[in-house]
Amino acid sequence: MEPGSLYLRDSTHELHLLRPFLTGEVCSVCRAWSTFHADLVPKGGVQLKSLEHGHVLHQPADKSKALAVVGLL
């Protein structure tokens, strides 16, 4: 297991890593722990949006390779 990563437990109690579809981190706007998903893909990166507050974070393209691997970019 990855510390700080989000997992989903299925009916057989197996854990499934939700990253890169959902990530949990401290929001730079409100400083609260939030769940983020990829929202927009502007030039040079990805815009992540908080499920709880709607705040957005900008992630550079070099940190978004996992999203490309799963076909989100």
PDB file of C-alpha atoms in Angstrom:
ATOM      1  CA  MET A   1       0.000   0.000   0.000  1.00  0.00           C
ATOM      2  CA  GLU A   2       1.068   3.557  -0.693  1.00  0.00           C
ATOM      3  CA  PRO A   3       0.920   5.900   2.294  1.00  0.00           C
ATOM      4  CA  GLY A   4      -1.509   8.757   1.623  1.00  0.00           C
ATOM      5  CA  SER A   5      -3.059   7.106  -1.461  1.00  0.00           C
ATOM      6  CA  LEU A   6      -6.762   6.390  -1.838  1.00  0.00           C
ATOM      7  CA  TYR A   7      -8.078   2.836  -2.225  1.00  0.00           C
ATOM      8  CA  LEU A   8     -11.441   1.243  -2.901  1.00  0.00           C
ATOM      9  CA  ARG A   9     -12.356  -2.020  -1.157  1.00  0.00           C
ATOM     10  CA  ASP A  10     -14.505  -4.380  -3.239  1.00  0.00           C
ATOM     11  CA  SER A  11     -17.012  -7.013  -2.100  1.00  0.00           C
ATOM     12  CA  THR A  12     -14.219  -9.588  -1.717  1.00  0.00           C
ATOM     13  CA  HIS A  13     -12.285  -7.134   0.486  1.00  0.00           C
ATOM     14  CA  GLU A  14      -9.542  -6.588  -2.096  1.00  0.00           C
ATOM     15  CA  LEU A  15      -8.086  -3.080  -2.297  1.00  0.00           C
ATOM     16  CA  HIS A  16      -7.837  -1.187  -5.593  1.00  0.00           C
ATOM     17  CA  LEU A  17      -5.619   1.871  -5.967  1.00  0.00           C
ATOM     18  CA  LEU A  18      -7.611   4.871  -7.232  1.00  0.00           C
ATOM     19  CA  ARG A  19      -4.600   6.871  -8.341  1.00  0.00           C
ATOM     20  CA  PRO A  20      -4.375   8.452 -10.861  1.00  0.00           C
ATOM     21  CA  PHE A  21      -8.186   8.677 -11.240  1.00  0.00           C
ATOM     22  CA  LEU A  22      -8.530  10.230  -7.769  1.00  0.00           C
ATOM     23  CA  THR A  23      -5.770  11.669  -5.619  1.00  0.00           C
ATOM     24  CA  GLY A  24      -5.811  12.960  -2.076  1.00  0.00           C
ATOM     25  CA  GLU A  25      -3.707  15.925  -1.049  1.00  0.00           C
ATOM     26  CA  VAL A  26      -3.778  19.186   0.861  1.00  0.00           C
ATOM     27  CA  CYS A  27      -5.558  21.895  -1.134  1.00  0.00           C
ATOM     28  CA  SER A  28      -3.361  24.929  -1.733  1.00  0.00           C
ATOM     29  CA  VAL A  29      -6.431  27.211  -1.581  1.00  0.00           C
ATOM     30  CA  CYS A  30      -8.114  26.187   1.699  1.00  0.00           C
ATOM     31  CA  ARG A  31      -5.363  24.005   3.219  1.00  0.00           C
ATOM     32  CA  ALA A  32      -7.839  21.159   3.845  1.00  0.00           C
ATOM     33  CA  TRP A  33      -7.204  17.533   2.852  1.00  0.00           C
ATOM     34  CA  SER A  34      -9.191  17.068  -0.359  1.00  0.00           C
ATOM     35  CA  THR A  35      -9.914  14.513  -3.062  1.00  0.00           C
ATOM     36  CA  PHE A  36      -8.960  15.675  -6.566  1.00  0.00           C
ATOM     37  CA  HIS A  37      -9.791  14.436 -10.055  1.00  0.00           C
ATOM     38  CA  ALA A  38      -8.445  15.485 -13.468  1.00  0.00           C
ATOM     39  CA  ASP A  39     -10.783  18.181 -14.783  1.00  0.00           C
ATOM     40  CA  LEU A  40      -9.144  20.066 -17.678  1.00  0.00           C
ATOM     41  CA  VAL A  41      -5.986  19.633 -19.709  1.00  0.00           C
ATOM     42  CA  PRO A  42      -4.627  23.091 -20.578  1.00  0.00           C
ATOM     43  CA  LYS A  43      -1.265  23.422 -22.334  1.00  0.00           C
ATOM     44  CA  GLY A  44       1.618  22.357 -20.168  1.00  0.00           C
ATOM     45  CA  GLY A  45      -0.262  20.410 -17.524  1.00  0.00           C
ATOM     46  CA  VAL A  46      -3.461  19.197 -15.967  1.00  0.00           C
ATOM     47  CA  GLN A  47      -6.014  21.038 -13.869  1.00  0.00           C
ATOM     48  CA  LEU A  48      -7.135  18.985 -10.878  1.00  0.00           C
ATOM     49  CA  LYS A  49     -10.450  19.830  -9.216  1.00  0.00           C
ATOM     50  CA  SER A  50     -11.471  19.139  -5.619  1.00  0.00           C
ATOM     51  CA  LEU A  51     -14.586  17.011  -5.152  1.00  0.00           C
ATOM     52  CA  GLU A  52     -15.299  18.649  -1.796  1.00  0.00           C
ATOM     53  CA  HIS A  53     -14.744  22.356  -2.503  1.00  0.00           C
ATOM     54  CA  GLY A  54     -14.358  22.804  -6.254  1.00  0.00           C
ATOM     55  CA  HIS A  55     -10.937  24.384  -5.796  1.00  0.00           C
ATOM     56  CA  VAL A  56      -8.443  23.730  -8.579  1.00  0.00           C
ATOM     57  CA  LEU A  57      -4.756  22.824  -8.600  1.00  0.00           C
ATOM     58  CA  HIS A  58      -2.502  23.013 -11.615  1.00  0.00           C
ATOM     59  CA  GLN A  59      -0.185  20.062 -12.069  1.00  0.00           C
ATOM     60  CA  PRO A  60       2.704  20.312 -14.573  1.00  0.00           C
ATOM     61  CA  ALA A  61       2.733  17.860 -17.481  1.00  0.00           C
ATOM     62  CA  ASP A  62       5.836  16.079 -16.184  1.00  0.00           C
ATOM     63  CA  LYS A  63       3.914  15.087 -13.038  1.00  0.00           C
ATOM     64  CA  SER A  64       0.907  13.883 -15.063  1.00  0.00           C
ATOM     65  CA  LYS A  65       2.458  10.870 -16.782  1.00  0.00           C
ATOM     66  CA  ALA A  66       0.271   8.435 -14.820  1.00  0.00           C
ATOM     67  CA  LEU A  67      -2.830  10.053 -16.341  1.00  0.00           C
ATOM     68  CA  ALA A  68      -1.445   9.457 -19.833  1.00  0.00           C
ATOM     69  CA  VAL A  69      -0.690   5.817 -19.056  1.00  0.00           C
ATOM     70  CA  VAL A  70      -4.349   5.122 -18.176  1.00  0.00           C
ATOM     71  CA  GLY A  71      -5.631   7.073 -21.170  1.00  0.00           C
ATOM     72  CA  LEU A  72      -6.931  10.192 -19.431  1.00  0.00           C
ATOM     73  CA  LEU A  73      -4.583  12.461 -21.418  1.00  0.00           C
TER      74      LEU A  73
END
